CSV table of N, CA and C in Angstrom, one decimal:
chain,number,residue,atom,x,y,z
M,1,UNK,N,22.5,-37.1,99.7
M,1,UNK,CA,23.7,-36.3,99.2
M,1,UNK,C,23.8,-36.5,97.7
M,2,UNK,N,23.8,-37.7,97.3
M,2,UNK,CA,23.7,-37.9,95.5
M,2,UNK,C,22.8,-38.7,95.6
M,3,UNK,N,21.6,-38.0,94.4
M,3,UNK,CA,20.6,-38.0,93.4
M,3,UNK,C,21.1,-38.2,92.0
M,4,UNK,N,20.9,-39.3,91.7
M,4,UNK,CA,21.5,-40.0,90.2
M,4,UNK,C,19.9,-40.3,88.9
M,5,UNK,N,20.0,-39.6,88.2
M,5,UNK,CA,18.7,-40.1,87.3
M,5,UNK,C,19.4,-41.1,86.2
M,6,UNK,N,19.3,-41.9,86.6
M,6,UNK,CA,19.8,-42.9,85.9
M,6,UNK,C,19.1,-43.8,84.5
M,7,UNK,N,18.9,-43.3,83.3
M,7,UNK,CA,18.1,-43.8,82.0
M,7,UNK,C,18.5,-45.2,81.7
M,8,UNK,N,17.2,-46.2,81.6
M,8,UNK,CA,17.5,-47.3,81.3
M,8,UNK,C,16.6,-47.7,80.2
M,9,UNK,N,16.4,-46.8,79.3
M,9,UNK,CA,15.6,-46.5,77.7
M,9,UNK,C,16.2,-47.8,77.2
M,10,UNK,N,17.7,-47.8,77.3
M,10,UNK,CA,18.6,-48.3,76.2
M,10,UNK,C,19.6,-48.9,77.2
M,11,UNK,N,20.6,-50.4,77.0
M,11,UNK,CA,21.5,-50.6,77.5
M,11,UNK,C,23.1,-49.6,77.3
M,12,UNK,N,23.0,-49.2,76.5
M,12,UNK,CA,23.8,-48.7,75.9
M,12,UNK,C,24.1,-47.1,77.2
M,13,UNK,N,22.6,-46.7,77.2
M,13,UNK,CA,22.7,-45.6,77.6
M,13,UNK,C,22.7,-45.9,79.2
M,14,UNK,N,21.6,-47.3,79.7
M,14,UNK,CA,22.1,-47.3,80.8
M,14,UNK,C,23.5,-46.8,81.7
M,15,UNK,N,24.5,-47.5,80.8
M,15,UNK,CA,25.7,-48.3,81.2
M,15,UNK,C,26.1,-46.6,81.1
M,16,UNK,N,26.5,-45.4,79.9
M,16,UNK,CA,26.6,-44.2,80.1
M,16,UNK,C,26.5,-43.6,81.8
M,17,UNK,N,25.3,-43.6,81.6
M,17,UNK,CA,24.8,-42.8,83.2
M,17,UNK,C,25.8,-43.6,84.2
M,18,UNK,N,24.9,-44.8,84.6
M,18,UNK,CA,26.3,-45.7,85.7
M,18,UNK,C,27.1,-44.8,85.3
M,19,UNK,N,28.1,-44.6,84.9
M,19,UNK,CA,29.7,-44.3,84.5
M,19,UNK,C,29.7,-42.7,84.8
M,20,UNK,N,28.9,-41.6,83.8
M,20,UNK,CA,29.1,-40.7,85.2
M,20,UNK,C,28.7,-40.6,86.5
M,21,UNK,N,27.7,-41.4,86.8
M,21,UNK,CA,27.0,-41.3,88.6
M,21,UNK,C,28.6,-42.3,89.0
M,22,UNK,N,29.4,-43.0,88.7
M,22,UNK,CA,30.2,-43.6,89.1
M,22,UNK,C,31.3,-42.4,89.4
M,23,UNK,N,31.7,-41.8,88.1
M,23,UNK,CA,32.9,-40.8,88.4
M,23,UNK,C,32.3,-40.4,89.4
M,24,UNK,N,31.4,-39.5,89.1
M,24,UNK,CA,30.9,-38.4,90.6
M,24,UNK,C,31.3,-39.0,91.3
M,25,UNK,N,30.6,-40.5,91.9
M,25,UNK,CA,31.0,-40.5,93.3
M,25,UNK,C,32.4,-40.9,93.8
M,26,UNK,N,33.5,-41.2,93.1
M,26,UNK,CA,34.8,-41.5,93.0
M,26,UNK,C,35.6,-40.9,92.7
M,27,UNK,N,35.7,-39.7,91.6
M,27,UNK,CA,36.4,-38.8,91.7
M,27,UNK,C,37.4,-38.4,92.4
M,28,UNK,N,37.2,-37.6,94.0
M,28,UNK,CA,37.7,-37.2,94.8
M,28,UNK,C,38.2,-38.0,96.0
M,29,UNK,N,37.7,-39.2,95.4
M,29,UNK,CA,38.1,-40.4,97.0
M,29,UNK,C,39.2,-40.9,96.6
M,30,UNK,N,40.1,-41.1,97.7
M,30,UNK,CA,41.3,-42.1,97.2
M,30,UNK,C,41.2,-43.5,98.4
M,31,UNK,N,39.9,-43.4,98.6
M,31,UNK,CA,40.3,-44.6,99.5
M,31,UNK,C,39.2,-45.9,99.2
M,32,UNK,N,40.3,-47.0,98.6
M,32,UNK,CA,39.7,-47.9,97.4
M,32,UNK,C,38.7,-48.8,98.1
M,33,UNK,N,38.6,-48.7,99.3
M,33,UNK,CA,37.2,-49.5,100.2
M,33,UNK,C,36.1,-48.9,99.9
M,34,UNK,N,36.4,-47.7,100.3
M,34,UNK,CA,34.9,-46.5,99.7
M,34,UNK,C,34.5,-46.6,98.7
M,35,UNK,N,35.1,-46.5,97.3
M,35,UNK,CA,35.5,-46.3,96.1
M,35,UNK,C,34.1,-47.9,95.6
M,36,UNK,N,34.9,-49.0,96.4
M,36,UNK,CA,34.3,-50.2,95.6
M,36,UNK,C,33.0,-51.0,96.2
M,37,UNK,N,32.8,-50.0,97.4
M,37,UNK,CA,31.8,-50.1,98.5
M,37,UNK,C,30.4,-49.5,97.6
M,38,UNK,N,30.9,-48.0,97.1
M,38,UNK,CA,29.9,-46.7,96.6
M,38,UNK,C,29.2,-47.4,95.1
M,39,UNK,N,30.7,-48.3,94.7
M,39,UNK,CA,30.2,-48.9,92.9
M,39,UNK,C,29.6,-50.5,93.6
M,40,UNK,N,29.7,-51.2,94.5
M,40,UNK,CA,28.4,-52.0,94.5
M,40,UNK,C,27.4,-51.7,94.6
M,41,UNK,N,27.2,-50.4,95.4
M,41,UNK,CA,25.4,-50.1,96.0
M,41,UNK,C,25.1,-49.9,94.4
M,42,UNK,N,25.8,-48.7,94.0
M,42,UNK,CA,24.9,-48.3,92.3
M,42,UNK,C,25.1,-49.2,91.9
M,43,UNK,N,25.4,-50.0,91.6
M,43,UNK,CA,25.3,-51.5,90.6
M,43,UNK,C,24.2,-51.9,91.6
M,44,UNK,N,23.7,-52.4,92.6
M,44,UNK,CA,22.7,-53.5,93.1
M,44,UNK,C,21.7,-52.4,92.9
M,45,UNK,N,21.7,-50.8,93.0
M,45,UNK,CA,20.4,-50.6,92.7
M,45,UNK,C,19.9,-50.0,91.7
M,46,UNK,N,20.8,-50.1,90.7
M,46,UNK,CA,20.2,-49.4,89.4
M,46,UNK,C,20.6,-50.6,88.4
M,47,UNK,N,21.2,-52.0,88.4
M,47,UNK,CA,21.0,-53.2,87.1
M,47,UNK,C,20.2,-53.9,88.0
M,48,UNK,N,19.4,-54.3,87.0
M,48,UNK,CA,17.9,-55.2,87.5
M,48,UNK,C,18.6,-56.8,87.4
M,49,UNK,N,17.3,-57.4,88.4
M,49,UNK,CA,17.4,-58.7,88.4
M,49,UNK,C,19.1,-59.5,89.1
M,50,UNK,N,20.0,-59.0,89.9
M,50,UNK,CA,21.0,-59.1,90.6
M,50,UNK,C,20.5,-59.6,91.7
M,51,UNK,N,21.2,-60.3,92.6
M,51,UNK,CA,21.2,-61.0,93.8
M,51,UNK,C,22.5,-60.9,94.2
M,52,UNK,N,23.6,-60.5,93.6
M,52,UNK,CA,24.8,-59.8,94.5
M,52,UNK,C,25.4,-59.2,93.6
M,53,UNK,N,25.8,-58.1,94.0
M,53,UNK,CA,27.0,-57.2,93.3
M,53,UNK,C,28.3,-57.2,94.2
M,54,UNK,N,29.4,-57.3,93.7
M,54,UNK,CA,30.4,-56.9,94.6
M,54,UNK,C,31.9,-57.1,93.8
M,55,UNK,N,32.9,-57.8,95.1
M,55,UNK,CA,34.2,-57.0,94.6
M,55,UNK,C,35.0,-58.4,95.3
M,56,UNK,N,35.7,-59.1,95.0
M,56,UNK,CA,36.7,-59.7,95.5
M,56,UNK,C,38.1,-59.0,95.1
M,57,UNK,N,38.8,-59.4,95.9
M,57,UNK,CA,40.5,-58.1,95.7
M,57,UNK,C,41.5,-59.6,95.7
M,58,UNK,N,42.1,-58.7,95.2
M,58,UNK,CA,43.5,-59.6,95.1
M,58,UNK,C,44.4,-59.5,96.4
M,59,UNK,N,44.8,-60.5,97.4
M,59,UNK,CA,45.2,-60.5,98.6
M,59,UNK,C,46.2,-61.5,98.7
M,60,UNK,N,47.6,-61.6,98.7
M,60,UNK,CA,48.4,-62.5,99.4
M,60,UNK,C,48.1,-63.9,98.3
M,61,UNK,N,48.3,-63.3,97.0
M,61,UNK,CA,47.5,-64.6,95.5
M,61,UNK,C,46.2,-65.6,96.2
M,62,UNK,N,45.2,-64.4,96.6
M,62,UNK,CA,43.9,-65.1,96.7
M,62,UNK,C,43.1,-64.4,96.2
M,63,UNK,N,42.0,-64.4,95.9
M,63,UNK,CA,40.8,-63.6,96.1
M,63,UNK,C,40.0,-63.4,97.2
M,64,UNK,N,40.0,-62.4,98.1
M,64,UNK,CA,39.4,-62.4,99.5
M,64,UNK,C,38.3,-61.0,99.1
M,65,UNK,N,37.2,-61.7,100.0
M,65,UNK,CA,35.9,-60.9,99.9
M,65,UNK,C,36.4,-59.5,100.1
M,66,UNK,N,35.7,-58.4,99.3
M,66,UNK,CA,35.5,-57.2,99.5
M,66,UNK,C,34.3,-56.5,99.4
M,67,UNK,N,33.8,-55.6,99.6
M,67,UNK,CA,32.6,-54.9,99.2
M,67,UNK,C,31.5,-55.2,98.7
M,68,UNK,N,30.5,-55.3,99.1
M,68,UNK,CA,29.4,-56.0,98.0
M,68,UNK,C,28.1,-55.8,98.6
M,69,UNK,N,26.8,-56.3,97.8
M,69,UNK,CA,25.6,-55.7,98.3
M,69,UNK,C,24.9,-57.6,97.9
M,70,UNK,N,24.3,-58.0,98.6
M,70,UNK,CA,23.1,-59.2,99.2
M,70,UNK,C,23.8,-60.0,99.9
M,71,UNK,N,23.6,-61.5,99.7
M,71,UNK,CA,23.7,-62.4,100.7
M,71,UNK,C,24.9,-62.3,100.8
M,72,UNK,N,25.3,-62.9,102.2
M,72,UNK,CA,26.6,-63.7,102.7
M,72,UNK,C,27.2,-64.2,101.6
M,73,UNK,N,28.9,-64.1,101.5
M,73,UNK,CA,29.5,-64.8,100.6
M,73,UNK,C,30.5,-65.4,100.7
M,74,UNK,N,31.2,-66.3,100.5
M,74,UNK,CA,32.2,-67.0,100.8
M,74,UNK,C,33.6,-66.0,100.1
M,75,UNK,N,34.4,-66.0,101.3
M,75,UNK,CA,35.6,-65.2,101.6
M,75,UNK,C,36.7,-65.1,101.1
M,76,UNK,N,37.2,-66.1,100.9
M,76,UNK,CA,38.2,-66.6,100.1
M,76,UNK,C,38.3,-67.8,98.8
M,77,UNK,N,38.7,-67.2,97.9
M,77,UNK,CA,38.9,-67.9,96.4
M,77,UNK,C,40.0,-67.8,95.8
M,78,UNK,N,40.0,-69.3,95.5
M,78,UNK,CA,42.0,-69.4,95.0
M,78,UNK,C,41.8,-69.2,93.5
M,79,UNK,N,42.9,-68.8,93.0
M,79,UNK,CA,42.8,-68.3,91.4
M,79,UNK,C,43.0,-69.6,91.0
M,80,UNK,N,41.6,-69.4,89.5
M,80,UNK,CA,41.6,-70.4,89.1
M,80,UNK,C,40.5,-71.2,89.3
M,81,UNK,N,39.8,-71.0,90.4
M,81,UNK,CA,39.0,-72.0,91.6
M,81,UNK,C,37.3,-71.2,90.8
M,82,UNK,N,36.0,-71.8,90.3
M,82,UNK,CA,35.3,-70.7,89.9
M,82,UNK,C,35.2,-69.9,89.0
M,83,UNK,N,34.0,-69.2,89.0
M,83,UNK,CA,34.1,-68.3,88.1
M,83,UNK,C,35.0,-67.0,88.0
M,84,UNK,N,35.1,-66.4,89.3
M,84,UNK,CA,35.7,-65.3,89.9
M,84,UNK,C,37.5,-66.0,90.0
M,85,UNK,N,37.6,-67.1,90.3
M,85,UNK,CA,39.0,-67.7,89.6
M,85,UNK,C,39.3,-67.2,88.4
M,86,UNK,N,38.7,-68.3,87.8
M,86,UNK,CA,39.1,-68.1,86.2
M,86,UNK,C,38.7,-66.8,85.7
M,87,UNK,N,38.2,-65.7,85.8
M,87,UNK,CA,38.6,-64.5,85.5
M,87,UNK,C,39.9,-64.0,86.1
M,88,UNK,N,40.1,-64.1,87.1
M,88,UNK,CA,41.1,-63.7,87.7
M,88,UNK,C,43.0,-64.3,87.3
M,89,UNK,N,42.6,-65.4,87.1
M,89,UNK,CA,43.5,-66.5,86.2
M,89,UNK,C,44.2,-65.6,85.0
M,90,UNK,N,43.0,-65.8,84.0
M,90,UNK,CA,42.7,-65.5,82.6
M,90,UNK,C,43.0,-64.2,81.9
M,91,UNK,N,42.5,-63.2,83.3
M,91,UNK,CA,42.4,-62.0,83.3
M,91,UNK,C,41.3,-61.6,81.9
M,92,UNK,N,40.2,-62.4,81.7
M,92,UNK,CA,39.4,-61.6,80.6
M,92,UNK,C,37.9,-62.0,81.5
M,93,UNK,N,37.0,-61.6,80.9
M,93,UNK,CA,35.7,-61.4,81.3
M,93,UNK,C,35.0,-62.6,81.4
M,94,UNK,N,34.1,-63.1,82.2
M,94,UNK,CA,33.5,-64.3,82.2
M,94,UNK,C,32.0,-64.5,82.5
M,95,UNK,N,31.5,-64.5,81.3
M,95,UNK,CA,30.0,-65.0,81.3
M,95,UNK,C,29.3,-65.5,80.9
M,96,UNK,N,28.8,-66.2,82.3
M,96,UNK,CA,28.0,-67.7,82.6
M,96,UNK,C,27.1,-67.5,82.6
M,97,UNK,N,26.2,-68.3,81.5
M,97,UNK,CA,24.6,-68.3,81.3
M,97,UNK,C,24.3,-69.2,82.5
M,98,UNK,N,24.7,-70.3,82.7
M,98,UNK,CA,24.3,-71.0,83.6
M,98,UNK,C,25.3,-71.7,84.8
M,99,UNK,N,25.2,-70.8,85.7
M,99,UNK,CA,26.9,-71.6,86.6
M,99,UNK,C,27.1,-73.1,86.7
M,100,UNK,N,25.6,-73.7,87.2
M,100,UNK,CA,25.6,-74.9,87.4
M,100,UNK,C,26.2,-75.9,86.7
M,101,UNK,N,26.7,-75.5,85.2
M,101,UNK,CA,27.0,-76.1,84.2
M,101,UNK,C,28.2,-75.6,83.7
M,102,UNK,N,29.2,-74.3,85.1
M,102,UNK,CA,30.2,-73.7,84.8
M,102,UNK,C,31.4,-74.9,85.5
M,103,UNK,N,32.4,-75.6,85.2
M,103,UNK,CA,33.3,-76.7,85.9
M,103,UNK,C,34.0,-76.0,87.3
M,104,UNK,N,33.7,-76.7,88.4
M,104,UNK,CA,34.3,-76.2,89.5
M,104,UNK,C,33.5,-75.0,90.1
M,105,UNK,N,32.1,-74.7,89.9
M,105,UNK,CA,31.8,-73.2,90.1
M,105,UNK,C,31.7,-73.6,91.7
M,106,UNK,N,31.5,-72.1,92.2
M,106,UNK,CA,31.5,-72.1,93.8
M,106,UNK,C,30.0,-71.4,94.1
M,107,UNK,N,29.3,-72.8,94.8
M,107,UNK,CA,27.9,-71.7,94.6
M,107,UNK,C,28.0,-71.2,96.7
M,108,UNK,N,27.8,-70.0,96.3
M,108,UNK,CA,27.7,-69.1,97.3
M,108,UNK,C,26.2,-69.0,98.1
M,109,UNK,N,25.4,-68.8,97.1
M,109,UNK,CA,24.2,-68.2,96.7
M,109,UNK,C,23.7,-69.5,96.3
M,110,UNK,N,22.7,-70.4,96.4
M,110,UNK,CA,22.0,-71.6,95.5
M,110,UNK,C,20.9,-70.9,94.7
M,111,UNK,N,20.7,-69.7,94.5
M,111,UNK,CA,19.7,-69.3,94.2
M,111,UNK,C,20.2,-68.2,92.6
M,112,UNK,N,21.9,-68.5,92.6
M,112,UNK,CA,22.7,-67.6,91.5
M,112,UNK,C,22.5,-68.4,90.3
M,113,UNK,N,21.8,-68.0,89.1
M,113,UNK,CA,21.9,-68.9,88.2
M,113,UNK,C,23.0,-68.3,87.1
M,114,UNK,N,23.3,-67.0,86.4
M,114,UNK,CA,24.3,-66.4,85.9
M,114,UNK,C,25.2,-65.8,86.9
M,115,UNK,N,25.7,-65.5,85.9
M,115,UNK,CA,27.5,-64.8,86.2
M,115,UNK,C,27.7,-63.8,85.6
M,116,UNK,N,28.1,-62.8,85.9
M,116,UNK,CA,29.6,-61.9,85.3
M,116,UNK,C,30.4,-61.3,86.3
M,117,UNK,N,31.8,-61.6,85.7
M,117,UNK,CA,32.9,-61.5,86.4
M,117,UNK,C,34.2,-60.3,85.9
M,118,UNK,N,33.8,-60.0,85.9
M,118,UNK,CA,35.0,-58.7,85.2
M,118,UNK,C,37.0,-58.7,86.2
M,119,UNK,N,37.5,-59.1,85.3
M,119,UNK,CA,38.8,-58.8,85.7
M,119,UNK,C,39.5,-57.3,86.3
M,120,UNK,N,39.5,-56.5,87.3
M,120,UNK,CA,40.1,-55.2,87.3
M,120,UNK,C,41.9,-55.4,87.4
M,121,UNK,N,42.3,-54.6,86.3
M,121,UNK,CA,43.8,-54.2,85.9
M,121,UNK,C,43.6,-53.4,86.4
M,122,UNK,N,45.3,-52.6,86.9
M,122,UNK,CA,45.8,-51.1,86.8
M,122,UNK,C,47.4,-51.4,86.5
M,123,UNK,N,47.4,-50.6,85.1
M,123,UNK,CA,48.5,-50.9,84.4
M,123,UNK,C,49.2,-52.4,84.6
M,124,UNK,N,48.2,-53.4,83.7
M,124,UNK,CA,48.2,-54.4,83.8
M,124,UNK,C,48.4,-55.2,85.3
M,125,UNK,N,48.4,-55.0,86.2
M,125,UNK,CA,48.5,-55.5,87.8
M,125,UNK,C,46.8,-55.9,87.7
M,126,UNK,N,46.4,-57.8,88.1
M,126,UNK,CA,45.4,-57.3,88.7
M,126,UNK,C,45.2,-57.1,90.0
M,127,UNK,N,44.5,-56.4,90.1
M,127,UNK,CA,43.7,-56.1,91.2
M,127,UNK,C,42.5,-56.5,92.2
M,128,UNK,N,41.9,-57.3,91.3
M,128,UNK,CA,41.0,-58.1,91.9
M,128,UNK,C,39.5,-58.3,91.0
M,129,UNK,N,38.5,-58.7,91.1
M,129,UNK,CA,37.0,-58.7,90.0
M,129,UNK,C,35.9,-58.1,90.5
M,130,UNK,N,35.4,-57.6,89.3
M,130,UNK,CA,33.8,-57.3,89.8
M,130,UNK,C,33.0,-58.4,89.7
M,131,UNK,N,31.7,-59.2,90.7
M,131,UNK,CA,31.5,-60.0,90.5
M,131,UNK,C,29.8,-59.7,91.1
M,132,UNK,N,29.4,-60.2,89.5
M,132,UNK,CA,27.9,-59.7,89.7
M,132,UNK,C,26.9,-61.0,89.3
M,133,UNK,N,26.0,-61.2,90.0
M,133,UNK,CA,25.2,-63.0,90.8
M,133,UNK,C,23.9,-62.3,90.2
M,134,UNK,N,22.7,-63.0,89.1
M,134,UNK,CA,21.3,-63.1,88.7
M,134,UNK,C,20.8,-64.4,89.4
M,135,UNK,N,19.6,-64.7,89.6
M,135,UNK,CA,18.8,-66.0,89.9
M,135,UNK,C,18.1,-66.0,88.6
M,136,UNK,N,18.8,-65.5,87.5
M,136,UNK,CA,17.9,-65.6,86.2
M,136,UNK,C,18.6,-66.7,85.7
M,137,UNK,N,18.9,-67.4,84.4
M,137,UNK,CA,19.6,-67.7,83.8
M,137,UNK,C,19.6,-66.9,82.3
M,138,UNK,N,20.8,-66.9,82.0
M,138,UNK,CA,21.6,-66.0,80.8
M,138,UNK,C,21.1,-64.4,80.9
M,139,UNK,N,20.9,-63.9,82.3
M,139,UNK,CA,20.8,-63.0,82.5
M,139,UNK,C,22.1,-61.5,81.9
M,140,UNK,N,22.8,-62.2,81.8
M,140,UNK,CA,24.0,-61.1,81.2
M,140,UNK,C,24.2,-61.2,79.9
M,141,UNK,N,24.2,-60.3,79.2
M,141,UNK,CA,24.9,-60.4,77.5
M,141,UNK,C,25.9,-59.6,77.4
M,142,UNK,N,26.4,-59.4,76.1
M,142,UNK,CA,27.3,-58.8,75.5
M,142,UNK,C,27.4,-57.5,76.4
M,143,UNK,N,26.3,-56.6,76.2
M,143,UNK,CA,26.0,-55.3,76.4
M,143,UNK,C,26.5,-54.6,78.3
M,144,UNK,N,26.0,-56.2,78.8
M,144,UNK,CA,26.0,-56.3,80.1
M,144,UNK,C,28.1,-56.7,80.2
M,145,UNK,N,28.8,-57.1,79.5
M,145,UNK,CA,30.1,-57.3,79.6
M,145,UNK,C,30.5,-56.2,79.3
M,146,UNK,N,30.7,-55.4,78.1
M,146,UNK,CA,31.1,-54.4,77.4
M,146,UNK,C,30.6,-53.3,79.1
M,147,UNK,N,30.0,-53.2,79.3
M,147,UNK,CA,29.4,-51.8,80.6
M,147,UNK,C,30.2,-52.0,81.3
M,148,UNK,N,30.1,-53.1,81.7
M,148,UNK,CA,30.6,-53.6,83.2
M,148,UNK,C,32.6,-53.1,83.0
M,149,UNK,N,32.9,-53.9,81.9
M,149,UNK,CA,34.3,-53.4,81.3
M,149,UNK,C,34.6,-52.3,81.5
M,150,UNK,N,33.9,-51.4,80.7
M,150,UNK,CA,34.4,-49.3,80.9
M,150,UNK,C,34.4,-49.0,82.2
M,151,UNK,N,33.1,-49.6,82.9
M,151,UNK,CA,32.9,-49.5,84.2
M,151,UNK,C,34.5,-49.7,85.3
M,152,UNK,N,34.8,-50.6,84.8
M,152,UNK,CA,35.9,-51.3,85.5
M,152,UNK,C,37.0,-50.4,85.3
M,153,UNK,N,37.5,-50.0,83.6
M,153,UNK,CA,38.5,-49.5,83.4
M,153,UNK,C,38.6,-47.7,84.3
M,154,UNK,N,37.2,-47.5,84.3
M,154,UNK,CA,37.4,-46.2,85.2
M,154,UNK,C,37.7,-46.0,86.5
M,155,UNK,N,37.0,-47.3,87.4
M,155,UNK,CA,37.6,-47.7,88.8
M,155,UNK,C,38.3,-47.8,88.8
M,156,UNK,N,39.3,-48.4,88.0
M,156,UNK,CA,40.3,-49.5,88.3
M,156,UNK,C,41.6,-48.5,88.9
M,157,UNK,N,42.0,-47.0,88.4
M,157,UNK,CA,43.3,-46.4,89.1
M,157,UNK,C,42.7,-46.2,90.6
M,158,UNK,N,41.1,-46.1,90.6
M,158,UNK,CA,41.2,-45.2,92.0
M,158,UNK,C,40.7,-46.8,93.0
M,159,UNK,N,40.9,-47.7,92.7
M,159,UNK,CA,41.2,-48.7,93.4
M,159,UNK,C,42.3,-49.5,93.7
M,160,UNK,N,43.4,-48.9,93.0
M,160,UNK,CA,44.3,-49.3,92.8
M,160,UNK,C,45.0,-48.9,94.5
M,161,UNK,N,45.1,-47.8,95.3
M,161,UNK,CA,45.0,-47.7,96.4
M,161,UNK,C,46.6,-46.6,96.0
């Protein structure tokens, strides 16, 4: 059904494409499970070197699993608690060259060596994080925060539910 040519010349331009193949597929949905289900597959199969993509939500002041693509993951996370905490806490972006050496991190995955964690707002409410697992170390940079961010900001109303 969607065919996405996705350019990965440039990170810059990567992160472009994601963001329209993102709108397309969200656009017209208002139903925020689909919505954050449709943006982990394109994230696990178009950024290299991942071992989970996904979505914890904000639930009853917890973080409880939502949507995501690889291994099993642990379900619930108290704000604060982790990496996916302390974004959620903080509400700004979080990334870990090396978790092992992040205080309190929660390893899910023994095989996760970076982090990034993106906070999702909707009109300042959060809502819960994007949270994306490498077995590389310092697998995410700047370029990799900044994408993930726009990324986020354009989810974020039609997840909002």
């Amino acid at each position: 059904m969607y065919a996405f040519d996705i350019d990965a010349t440039s990170k810059t331009e990567l992160y472009r494409n994601l963001s329209a193949a993102l709108d397309a597929l969200t656009i017209d949905e208002t139903d925020p499970i689909a919505n954050m289900a449709n943006m982990a597959a394109l994230l696990w199969e178009y950024l290299p070197d991942l071992n989970w993509a996904g979505f914890y939500r904000l639930v009853g002041g917890e973080l409880v699993l939502g949507p995501f693509q690889g291994k099993v993951a642990c379900i619930r996370i108290p704000i604060g608690k982790g990496v996916c905490g302390a974004a959620a806490q903080t509400l700004e972006t979080q990334r870990v060259a090396d978790v092992h050496a992040f205080p309190g991190h929660i390893a899910c995955d023994a095989a996760s060596r970076s982090e990034l964690v993106v906070p999702i707002l909707d009109q300042g409410r959060l809502i819960g994080v994007l949270d994306l697992d490498s077995p590389l170390p310092s697998r995410f940079d700047a370029g990799d925060a900044a994408g993930c961010e726009a990324l986020v900001r354009l989810i974020a109303p039609r997840l909002a539910g």
